[in-house]
Short mmCIF file of C-alpha atoms in Angstrom, two decimals:
data_model
loop_
_atom_site.label_atom_id
_atom_site.label_comp_id
_atom_site.label_asym_id
_atom_site.label_seq_id
_atom_site.Cartn_x
_atom_site.Cartn_y
_atom_site.Cartn_z
CA MET A 69 98.63 128.12 35.76
CA ASN A 70 98.78 130.39 32.77
CA LEU A 71 101.71 129.41 30.61
CA LEU A 72 101.55 132.61 28.65
CA LYS A 73 102.23 134.53 31.83
CA LEU A 74 105.76 133.20 31.61
CA LEU A 75 106.28 135.41 28.63
CA ASP A 76 105.62 138.50 30.69
CA THR A 77 108.74 137.83 32.68
CA MET A 78 110.87 137.97 29.56
CA CYS A 79 112.38 141.41 29.16
CA PRO A 80 112.41 143.11 25.77
CA ASP A 81 115.82 143.12 24.15
CA THR A 82 116.44 146.85 24.22
CA LYS A 83 120.05 147.67 24.81
CA THR A 84 121.28 151.21 24.25
CA PRO A 85 124.77 151.54 22.79
CA GLU A 86 126.11 152.83 26.10
CA GLU A 87 124.97 149.65 27.80
CA LYS A 88 127.11 147.56 25.52
CA ASP A 89 130.11 147.77 27.81
CA THR A 90 128.29 146.48 30.85
CA PHE A 91 126.63 143.90 28.65
CA PHE A 92 129.94 142.56 27.50
CA SER A 93 131.46 142.65 30.94
CA ARG A 94 128.59 140.48 32.05
CA ARG A 95 129.24 138.20 29.13
CA ASP A 96 132.77 137.83 30.45
CA ALA A 97 131.45 137.17 33.92
CA PHE A 98 129.37 134.30 32.63
CA ARG A 99 132.29 132.97 30.66
CA GLN A 100 134.26 132.73 33.86
CA PHE A 101 131.75 130.17 35.04
CA GLY A 102 133.60 127.81 32.78
CA ASP A 103 132.50 125.13 30.44
CA LEU A 104 129.91 122.49 30.99
CA SER A 105 132.31 120.07 32.56
CA LYS A 106 132.21 122.43 35.51
CA LYS A 107 128.50 122.94 35.54
CA MET A 108 127.93 121.58 38.99
CA ALA A 109 130.46 124.06 40.26
CA MET A 110 128.55 126.67 38.30
CA ALA A 111 125.36 125.72 40.05
CA ALA A 112 127.09 126.40 43.36
CA ILE A 113 128.06 129.95 42.50
CA PRO A 114 126.99 132.24 45.32
CA LEU A 115 124.07 134.49 44.66
CA GLY A 116 126.15 137.49 45.59
CA ILE A 117 127.88 137.40 42.23
CA LEU A 118 124.59 137.87 40.46
CA SER A 119 123.31 140.62 42.71
CA ALA A 120 126.55 142.45 42.05
CA LEU A 121 125.95 142.46 38.32
CA PRO A 122 125.08 145.82 36.77
CA LYS A 123 121.52 146.90 36.06
CA VAL A 124 121.39 145.73 32.48
CA ALA A 125 122.70 142.39 33.60
CA LYS A 126 119.82 142.00 36.02
CA ALA A 127 117.40 142.66 33.19
CA ASP A 128 119.17 139.99 31.16
CA THR A 129 119.02 137.63 34.11
CA ALA A 130 115.26 138.09 34.33
CA SER A 131 115.07 137.30 30.64
CA LEU A 132 117.14 134.15 31.10
CA ILE A 133 114.92 133.03 33.96
CA GLY A 134 111.89 133.49 31.74
CA VAL A 135 113.36 131.41 28.95
CA LEU A 136 114.52 128.67 31.30
CA ASN A 137 111.15 128.50 33.03
CA TYR A 138 109.59 128.05 29.61
CA ALA A 139 112.03 125.19 28.95
CA LEU A 140 111.33 123.77 32.40
CA THR A 141 107.62 123.69 31.65
CA LEU A 142 108.26 121.56 28.57
CA GLU A 143 110.60 119.28 30.50
CA HIS A 144 107.94 118.81 33.18
CA LEU A 145 105.53 117.77 30.45
CA GLU A 146 107.97 115.30 28.91
CA TYR A 147 109.07 113.81 32.21
CA ARG A 148 105.51 113.32 33.44
CA TYR A 149 104.53 111.76 30.14
CA TYR A 150 107.27 109.14 30.20
CA GLN A 151 106.98 108.47 33.91
CA THR A 152 103.26 107.88 33.56
CA GLY A 153 103.87 105.70 30.52
CA LEU A 154 106.39 103.54 32.34
CA GLU A 155 104.07 103.19 35.33
CA SER A 156 101.12 102.26 33.13
CA ASN A 157 102.88 99.30 31.49
CA VAL A 158 101.71 100.44 28.05
CA ILE A 159 105.26 100.11 26.76
CA THR A 160 106.36 96.83 25.17
CA ALA A 161 108.84 95.12 27.45
CA ALA A 162 111.64 95.19 24.89
CA ASP A 163 111.28 98.96 24.44
CA ARG A 164 111.25 99.93 28.10
CA VAL A 165 115.02 100.43 28.11
CA ILE A 166 114.58 103.15 25.50
CA PHE A 167 111.88 105.02 27.38
CA GLN A 168 113.57 104.60 30.74
CA LYS A 169 116.58 106.35 29.24
CA ILE A 170 114.47 109.12 27.79
CA ARG A 171 112.58 109.49 31.08
CA ASP A 172 115.88 109.71 32.96
CA HIS A 173 117.07 112.48 30.65
CA GLU A 174 113.89 114.48 31.02
CA LEU A 175 114.04 114.20 34.80
CA ALA A 176 117.67 115.27 34.72
CA HIS A 177 116.69 118.27 32.58
CA VAL A 178 113.97 119.21 35.08
CA LYS A 179 116.41 119.08 37.98
CA PHE A 180 119.16 120.87 36.09
CA LEU A 181 116.91 123.72 34.99
CA GLN A 182 115.46 124.05 38.50
CA GLU A 183 118.98 124.27 39.88
CA VAL A 184 120.14 126.91 37.40
CA ILE A 185 116.99 129.00 37.76
CA ALA A 186 117.00 128.90 41.56
CA ASN A 187 120.64 128.76 42.56
CA VAL A 188 122.50 130.37 39.69
CA LEU A 189 120.06 132.99 38.45
CA GLY A 190 118.25 133.55 41.73
CA GLY A 191 114.82 133.02 40.22
CA THR A 192 111.82 130.88 41.05
CA PRO A 193 111.36 127.68 39.05
CA VAL A 194 107.83 127.13 37.76
CA VAL A 195 105.94 124.39 39.53
CA GLU A 196 104.84 121.40 37.51
CA PRO A 197 101.47 122.06 35.87
CA GLY A 198 98.71 119.49 35.85
CA PHE A 199 98.66 117.60 32.56
CA ASP A 200 95.95 115.87 30.58
CA PHE A 201 97.70 113.65 28.08
CA THR A 202 94.37 112.56 26.64
CA ALA A 203 93.96 116.17 25.42
CA GLY A 204 90.35 116.23 26.53
CA GLY A 205 89.68 112.58 25.81
CA ASN A 206 91.10 112.55 22.27
CA PHE A 207 94.08 110.29 22.93
CA ASN A 208 94.70 107.20 25.04
CA PRO A 209 98.49 107.09 25.24
CA PHE A 210 98.66 105.02 28.41
CA THR A 211 96.48 102.18 27.16
CA ASP A 212 97.40 102.15 23.47
CA TYR A 213 101.08 101.77 22.62
CA PRO A 214 100.92 103.21 19.08
CA THR A 215 99.32 106.33 20.54
CA PHE A 216 101.97 106.50 23.24
CA LEU A 217 104.68 106.39 20.56
CA ALA A 218 102.91 108.93 18.38
CA LEU A 219 102.63 111.50 21.17
CA SER A 220 106.20 110.78 22.22
CA GLN A 221 107.38 111.67 18.74
CA ALA A 222 105.26 114.81 18.79
CA PHE A 223 106.68 115.94 22.13
CA GLU A 224 110.29 115.24 21.16
CA ASP A 225 110.08 117.00 17.81
CA THR A 226 108.39 119.92 19.56
CA GLY A 227 111.15 120.02 22.15
CA VAL A 228 113.83 120.22 19.48
CA ARG A 229 112.06 123.13 17.83
CA ALA A 230 111.39 124.87 21.13
CA TYR A 231 115.02 124.90 22.28
CA LYS A 232 116.18 125.93 18.83
CA GLY A 233 113.82 128.88 18.91
CA GLN A 234 115.31 130.16 22.17
CA ALA A 235 119.02 129.92 21.35
CA ALA A 236 119.33 133.57 20.38
CA ASN A 237 117.41 134.63 23.49
CA VAL A 238 119.99 133.13 25.83
CA LYS A 239 123.14 133.87 23.85
CA GLU A 240 124.27 136.63 26.17
CA SER A 241 125.12 133.89 28.63
CA ASP A 242 127.61 131.41 27.25
CA VAL A 243 126.85 128.99 30.06
CA VAL A 244 123.11 129.01 29.57
CA LEU A 245 123.40 128.88 25.79
CA THR A 246 125.75 125.91 25.89
CA ALA A 247 123.52 124.10 28.37
CA ALA A 248 120.49 124.76 26.18
CA LEU A 249 122.33 123.45 23.11
CA SER A 250 123.40 120.38 25.07
CA ILE A 251 119.78 119.64 25.97
CA HIS A 252 118.62 120.44 22.43
CA SER A 253 120.78 117.72 20.85
CA VAL A 254 119.62 115.17 23.42
CA GLU A 255 116.00 115.91 22.49
CA ALA A 256 116.95 115.45 18.84
CA ARG A 257 118.45 112.04 19.62
CA HIS A 258 115.23 111.06 21.39
CA ALA A 259 113.17 112.28 18.45
CA SER A 260 115.23 110.31 15.95
CA MET A 261 114.92 107.12 17.99
CA VAL A 262 111.19 107.37 18.55
CA ARG A 263 110.48 108.25 14.91
CA ARG A 264 112.46 105.25 13.67
CA LEU A 265 110.88 102.99 16.28
CA ARG A 266 107.43 103.87 14.99
CA THR A 267 108.46 103.02 11.45
CA ILE A 268 110.20 99.78 12.47
CA LYS A 269 106.92 98.76 14.11
CA GLY A 270 105.00 99.50 10.94
CA GLN A 271 103.06 102.40 12.40
CA ASP A 272 104.49 105.02 10.07
CA THR A 273 106.99 105.57 7.28
CA VAL A 274 108.83 108.49 8.88
CA LYS A 275 112.61 108.52 9.15
CA GLY A 276 114.72 109.83 12.00
CA TRP A 277 114.65 113.24 10.31
CA ILE A 278 111.67 115.33 9.25
CA THR A 279 110.78 115.25 5.55
CA ASN A 280 108.94 118.21 4.01
CA GLY A 281 107.15 119.05 7.23
CA SER A 282 105.20 115.80 6.97
CA ILE A 283 103.26 114.57 10.00
CA GLY A 284 103.25 111.04 8.60
CA SER A 285 100.52 109.06 10.28
CA LEU A 286 100.31 111.33 13.34
CA PRO A 287 96.91 112.82 14.21
CA ALA A 288 96.00 115.95 12.27
CA ALA A 289 96.18 117.90 15.53
CA THR A 290 99.98 117.67 15.32
CA GLN A 291 100.20 119.64 12.08
CA SER A 292 101.39 122.78 13.87
CA ILE A 293 104.34 120.83 15.27
CA TYR A 294 105.73 120.29 11.79
CA ALA A 295 104.62 123.48 10.07
CA GLY A 296 107.57 125.20 8.44
CA GLU A 297 109.87 122.17 8.47
CA GLU A 298 109.65 122.10 4.68
CA ASN A 299 111.94 125.14 4.49
CA VAL A 300 114.93 124.76 2.15
CA SER A 301 116.34 128.32 2.30
CA HIS A 302 118.83 129.35 4.96
CA GLY A 303 120.63 132.65 5.28
CA GLY A 304 119.22 133.67 1.93
CA VAL A 305 120.56 130.55 0.21
CA ASN A 306 118.07 128.22 -1.46
CA VAL A 307 119.89 124.94 -0.97
CA VAL A 308 117.82 123.06 -3.55
CA SER A 309 118.76 125.57 -6.22
CA LEU A 310 122.34 125.61 -5.01
CA THR A 311 122.90 121.86 -4.96
CA GLY A 312 120.26 120.21 -7.11
CA ILE A 313 119.52 117.89 -4.20
CA ASP A 314 115.82 117.09 -3.92
CA ALA A 315 113.72 119.31 -1.68
CA GLY A 316 112.75 116.42 0.58
CA ALA A 317 116.35 115.65 1.47
CA VAL A 318 117.24 119.32 1.88
CA SER A 319 114.26 119.85 4.18
CA GLU A 320 115.48 116.91 6.25
CA ALA A 321 118.95 118.40 6.58
CA TRP A 322 117.84 121.49 8.52
CA ASP A 323 115.46 121.48 11.49
CA GLU A 324 113.38 124.59 12.01
CA PRO A 325 112.62 126.57 15.18
CA LEU A 326 109.26 127.37 16.77
CA THR A 327 108.51 130.49 18.76
CA ASP A 328 107.50 130.26 22.40
CA GLN A 329 103.95 131.26 21.45
CA GLN A 330 103.72 128.44 18.92
CA VAL A 331 105.11 125.89 21.37
CA LEU A 332 102.88 126.99 24.22
CA GLY A 333 99.93 126.74 21.88
CA ILE A 334 100.84 123.11 21.27
CA ALA A 335 101.57 122.39 24.93
CA SER A 336 98.33 123.96 26.07
CA LEU A 337 96.44 121.09 24.44
CA PHE A 338 97.85 118.86 27.16
CA LEU A 339 97.23 121.05 30.20
CA ALA A 340 94.68 119.81 32.65
CA MET B 224 142.57 128.14 22.29
CA LYS B 225 144.72 130.90 20.83
CA ASN B 226 148.03 130.32 19.16
CA GLU B 227 147.64 126.72 18.27
CA LEU B 228 148.07 124.87 15.07
CA ILE B 229 146.93 121.47 14.01
CA LYS B 230 149.46 119.83 11.78
CA PRO B 231 149.40 116.34 10.38
CA THR B 232 152.19 114.06 11.33
CA ALA B 233 154.00 114.37 8.04
CA LEU B 234 154.42 118.10 8.38
CA VAL B 235 155.43 118.02 11.98
CA LYS B 236 157.96 115.30 11.38
CA SER B 237 159.92 117.67 9.23
CA ALA B 238 160.20 120.15 12.05
CA ASN B 239 162.72 119.99 14.80
CA ARG B 240 160.89 117.92 17.32
CA ARG B 241 163.65 117.97 19.90
CA GLU B 242 163.63 121.75 19.83
CA PHE B 243 159.91 121.77 20.58
CA LEU B 244 160.35 119.63 23.62
CA LYS B 245 163.30 121.62 24.90
CA ARG B 246 161.43 124.89 24.61
CA GLY B 247 158.32 123.50 26.21
CA THR B 248 156.03 124.50 23.37
CA LEU B 249 154.81 120.99 22.76
CA SER B 250 151.46 120.95 24.49
CA VAL B 251 149.80 117.79 23.23
CA ALA B 252 151.01 114.83 21.30
CA THR B 253 148.63 112.33 19.78
CA ALA B 254 148.93 109.53 17.31
CA GLY B 255 147.85 111.79 14.52
CA LEU B 256 149.29 115.19 15.19
CA LEU B 257 151.09 117.61 17.38
CA LEU B 258 149.67 120.78 18.79
CA VAL B 259 152.19 123.50 19.08
CA GLY B 260 152.25 127.13 20.12
CA CYS B 261 152.57 128.99 16.87
CA ASN B 262 154.14 132.16 18.19
CA GLU B 263 157.24 130.44 19.33
CA ASP B 264 157.76 128.05 16.48
CA GLU B 265 157.70 130.38 13.53
CA ASP B 266 161.43 129.98 13.22
CA MET B 267 161.35 126.23 12.99
CA MET B 268 158.02 125.15 11.55
CA PRO B 269 157.76 124.79 7.82
CA PRO B 270 155.39 127.24 6.16
CA MET B 271 151.71 126.26 5.90
CA MET B 272 152.19 124.67 2.51
CA GLY B 273 148.78 123.67 1.33
CA GLY B 274 147.32 124.44 4.74
CA VAL B 275 144.20 126.44 5.47
CA SER B 276 143.48 129.12 8.04
CA LEU B 277 139.92 129.16 9.37
CA GLY B 278 140.08 132.88 10.07
CA SER B 279 138.63 134.81 12.97
CA GLY B 280 135.25 135.69 14.46
CA ASP B 281 132.05 134.26 13.04
CA ILE B 282 133.77 133.58 9.71
CA GLY B 283 136.26 131.40 11.54
CA ILE B 284 133.47 129.45 13.22
CA LEU B 285 131.64 128.97 9.93
CA ASN B 286 134.84 127.73 8.32
CA TYR B 287 135.26 125.35 11.25
CA ALA B 288 131.78 123.99 10.53
CA TYR B 289 132.58 123.92 6.81
CA ALA B 290 135.70 121.85 7.49
CA LEU B 291 133.67 119.30 9.46
CA GLU B 292 130.96 119.16 6.83
CA GLN B 293 133.62 118.59 4.17
CA LEU B 294 134.84 115.64 6.18
CA GLU B 295 131.36 114.19 6.68
CA ALA B 296 130.31 114.70 3.07
CA ALA B 297 133.48 113.02 1.81
CA PHE B 298 132.88 110.14 4.16
CA TYR B 299 129.35 109.38 3.00
CA ALA B 300 130.35 109.79 -0.64
CA ALA B 301 132.94 107.09 -0.03
CA VAL B 302 130.39 104.94 1.82
CA LEU B 303 128.06 104.96 -1.20
CA GLY B 304 130.90 103.69 -3.37
CA GLY B 305 131.89 100.86 -1.04
CA GLY B 306 131.05 97.22 -0.60
CA TYR B 307 129.14 97.71 2.63
CA PHE B 308 126.59 99.96 1.00
CA ALA B 309 126.22 97.69 -2.04
CA ASN B 310 125.12 94.86 0.21
CA ALA B 311 123.31 96.82 2.91
CA ASN B 312 119.67 96.20 3.75
CA ALA B 313 116.96 98.59 2.62
CA GLU B 314 116.83 100.66 5.81
CA GLU B 315 120.57 101.13 5.96
CA LYS B 316 120.72 102.04 2.28
CA THR B 317 118.07 104.67 2.86
CA ILE B 318 119.88 106.06 5.87
CA MET B 319 123.28 106.21 4.17
CA GLY B 320 121.76 107.74 1.06
CA ASP B 321 120.03 110.39 3.15
CA LEU B 322 123.11 111.18 5.17
CA GLU B 323 125.17 111.62 2.01
CA LYS B 324 122.66 114.15 0.71
CA HIS B 325 122.34 115.96 4.04
CA GLU B 326 126.06 116.37 4.55
CA ARG B 327 126.64 117.37 0.94
CA ALA B 328 123.90 119.97 1.32
CA HIS B 329 125.51 121.27 4.51
CA ARG B 330 128.92 121.44 2.86
CA GLU B 331 127.66 123.27 -0.21
CA PHE B 332 125.64 125.65 1.93
CA PHE B 333 128.66 126.70 3.99
CA LYS B 334 130.77 127.06 0.88
CA ALA B 335 128.18 129.35 -0.67
CA ALA B 336 127.56 131.27 2.54
CA LEU B 337 131.26 131.90 3.09
CA GLY B 338 131.90 132.92 -0.51
CA ASN B 339 135.47 134.09 -0.98
CA MET B 340 136.11 133.66 2.75
CA ALA B 341 135.68 129.88 2.49
CA ILE B 342 138.67 127.68 3.13
CA ALA B 343 139.92 125.52 0.27
CA ASP B 344 138.90 121.89 -0.17
CA LEU B 345 140.53 119.74 2.48
CA GLU B 346 142.55 116.69 1.55
CA ILE B 347 140.87 113.71 3.19
CA ASP B 348 142.43 110.39 4.15
CA PHE B 349 140.07 107.53 4.87
CA SER B 350 142.72 104.83 4.65
CA SER B 351 141.88 103.74 8.20
CA ILE B 352 138.27 102.92 7.23
CA ASP B 353 137.25 99.71 5.46
CA PHE B 354 134.32 100.71 3.29
CA ASN B 355 133.52 97.06 2.64
CA SER B 356 132.95 96.42 6.32
CA ARG B 357 129.64 97.30 7.99
CA THR B 358 131.31 97.51 11.38
CA SER B 359 134.05 99.80 10.13
CA VAL B 360 131.64 102.10 8.29
CA LEU B 361 129.11 102.35 11.11
CA ASN B 362 131.74 102.97 13.74
CA ALA B 363 133.29 105.71 11.61
CA ALA B 364 129.85 107.22 10.99
CA LYS B 365 129.19 107.20 14.73
CA THR B 366 132.48 108.95 15.34
CA PHE B 367 131.78 111.64 12.75
CA GLU B 368 128.20 112.29 13.79
CA ASP B 369 128.88 112.39 17.52
CA LEU B 370 131.88 114.62 16.84
CA GLY B 371 129.81 116.98 14.74
CA VAL B 372 127.20 117.38 17.46
CA ALA B 373 129.81 118.03 20.14
CA ALA B 374 131.59 120.50 17.85
CA TYR B 375 128.50 122.56 17.08
CA ASN B 376 127.42 122.47 20.73
CA GLY B 377 130.84 123.68 21.82
CA ALA B 378 131.15 126.39 19.18
CA GLY B 379 127.71 127.95 19.54
CA GLN B 380 128.76 130.20 22.41
CA PHE B 381 131.40 131.86 20.24
CA LEU B 382 129.03 132.97 17.49
CA GLU B 383 128.18 136.65 17.72
CA SER B 384 125.47 136.60 15.05
CA SER B 385 122.05 135.33 16.12
CA ASP B 386 121.36 134.41 12.51
CA PHE B 387 124.41 132.18 12.32
CA LEU B 388 123.57 130.70 15.71
CA LEU B 389 120.12 129.75 14.46
CA ILE B 390 121.53 128.17 11.30
CA ALA B 391 124.02 126.19 13.37
CA GLY B 392 121.15 125.12 15.62
CA LYS B 393 119.16 123.95 12.61
CA ILE B 394 122.06 121.75 11.54
CA VAL B 395 123.22 120.37 14.88
CA SER B 396 119.90 118.75 15.70
CA VAL B 397 119.98 116.94 12.37
CA GLU B 398 123.48 115.70 13.15
CA ALA B 399 122.12 114.47 16.47
CA ARG B 400 119.29 112.67 14.66
CA HIS B 401 121.89 111.03 12.44
CA ALA B 402 124.05 110.06 15.39
CA ALA B 403 121.14 108.43 17.21
CA ALA B 404 120.15 106.44 14.13
CA ILE B 405 123.70 105.21 13.48
CA ARG B 406 124.10 104.22 17.11
CA ASP B 407 120.85 102.29 16.95
CA LEU B 408 122.03 100.45 13.84
CA ILE B 409 125.12 99.39 15.77
CA ASN B 410 123.22 98.31 18.89
CA PRO B 411 119.52 98.04 17.97
CA GLY B 412 116.83 98.68 20.54
CA SER B 413 119.28 99.72 23.22
CA ALA B 414 119.77 103.00 25.07
CA ASP B 415 122.90 103.73 23.04
CA PHE B 416 121.12 106.23 20.80
CA ALA B 417 121.66 108.69 23.63
CA GLY B 418 124.22 106.80 25.63
CA ASP B 419 125.81 107.57 28.95
CA ASP B 420 129.16 107.85 27.17
CA LEU B 421 127.89 111.16 25.74
CA ILE B 422 125.19 112.41 28.07
CA ASP B 423 125.93 113.26 31.66
CA ALA B 424 123.90 113.02 34.86
CA ASN B 425 122.34 116.42 34.12
CA GLY B 426 121.03 115.13 30.80
CA LEU B 427 123.46 117.36 28.91
CA GLU B 428 125.32 116.12 25.84
CA ARG B 429 129.08 116.56 25.83
CA THR B 430 130.67 119.53 24.13
CA LEU B 431 134.11 119.56 22.60
CA ASN B 432 136.35 122.55 22.03
CA PHE B 433 138.18 123.42 18.83
CA THR B 434 141.36 121.60 19.81
CA GLN B 435 139.53 118.42 20.79
CA VAL B 436 137.47 118.34 17.61
CA LEU B 437 140.30 119.12 15.22
CA THR B 438 142.54 116.65 16.99
CA ALA B 439 139.94 113.93 16.44
CA ALA B 440 139.38 115.03 12.86
CA SER B 441 143.09 115.12 12.08
CA THR B 442 143.14 111.34 11.76
CA TYR B 443 141.20 111.84 8.54
CA VAL B 444 142.33 115.27 7.34
CA LYS B 445 145.73 115.67 5.73
CA THR B 446 145.50 119.40 5.15
CA PRO B 447 146.97 121.42 8.03
CA ILE B 448 144.29 123.55 9.69
CA ASP B 449 145.27 126.76 11.44
CA PHE B 450 142.58 127.67 13.96
CA SER B 451 144.70 130.08 15.96
CA GLN B 452 142.42 133.03 15.25
CA LEU B 453 139.20 131.40 16.40
CA PRO B 454 137.49 133.13 19.34
CA SER B 455 138.17 131.98 22.86
#
């Protein structure tokens, strides 16, 4: 499948002033779905509610479906990676509990996104692509544990940046935005754990947070995953100048987004 | 979440508690504070002496974040001055040193970004934390980091500005990285870094609303915080 085709389903964000009212009424409609503690109830909302939404809302819904299918593609990749890793016995026995937990989360994300896309937004979830985690024979993650850990870190840090980059694109739906944020922080927890695990095992010197956009001892092919993480200016404020704190620590304190094009470029390395 | 005030125990004690109960305006009572409807208690509550109001709209949300970052920054500053840190191993010293810098950077960023709309410095009370005890420090750090993540995740939907939403997103994932590391220090090599106490069957991390977060924070914040104008 062509991942980039997903992007075609994402509507341009062109709202005329007169559409603002219907836009905000839709925003209210989504808010009525309630908070995340009611998300299973949300997933059971009849499709009729969505088909009754005004025209602009349908365009927004198509956009949401596009973003969530993009997220679903990444979750498919992560789930399949960990599932294959656990089946291959590459993982040290003591660490399996960590990767079983991560695998469980990725599978839950897959199922949750499928549910929202299909039964809340009335869309069609993307099918799982075929993956090649050797990236054309360059890596052997399922026979070499350090490589497994390295790619795990790369996928988790990519996932954090990918969700971050889509937050503004789903903000018209409070429910979808909050769900995306709630997945985003879980990916960040995974990333922190895997990064520290690699350092504890002597395979790298990275910390749980990303310093100056450094790839550490990861393969050079991962450079694009960390490009831009060295940023120390936010909202026009250079935090190094403001605080006198060293640039390394300031870069660690803010994670940076990636666009869908950048992420799909990374992911495409692992498509069969 | 409209029309609610967070007031530390000391302030509330001076109000007429029986009157609250009689009029049914007492909505929540916790060990640390009372939540009261502010419209109905103007006649009996003392003025917000030394209190802060977060304000409304995106400014209110940013002040909410600023309040939490003040709390976290103050905590790690105190950690670095305590007996636990002095005797900590190399990894834990690195982590605590990093977290102090990160949270101080967050705090100073929000202060600068808010300019003259920023709330005043909060009065912090860490008397319940033993900074000589590893267990006490790590458990408090876990509380603060997990709380920060849940607070940002819960507040994101109320931000109107995409720019602010992105900045909040840049910070919340770092708080989540912190939280996972602290949890792993407490229970190394376990699944606690992303534990079932926080992450549900859909793989979604918990969110907390303004009342829940400020209630939890009120154990450590003496300054009354008025969040009645925050969006809902």
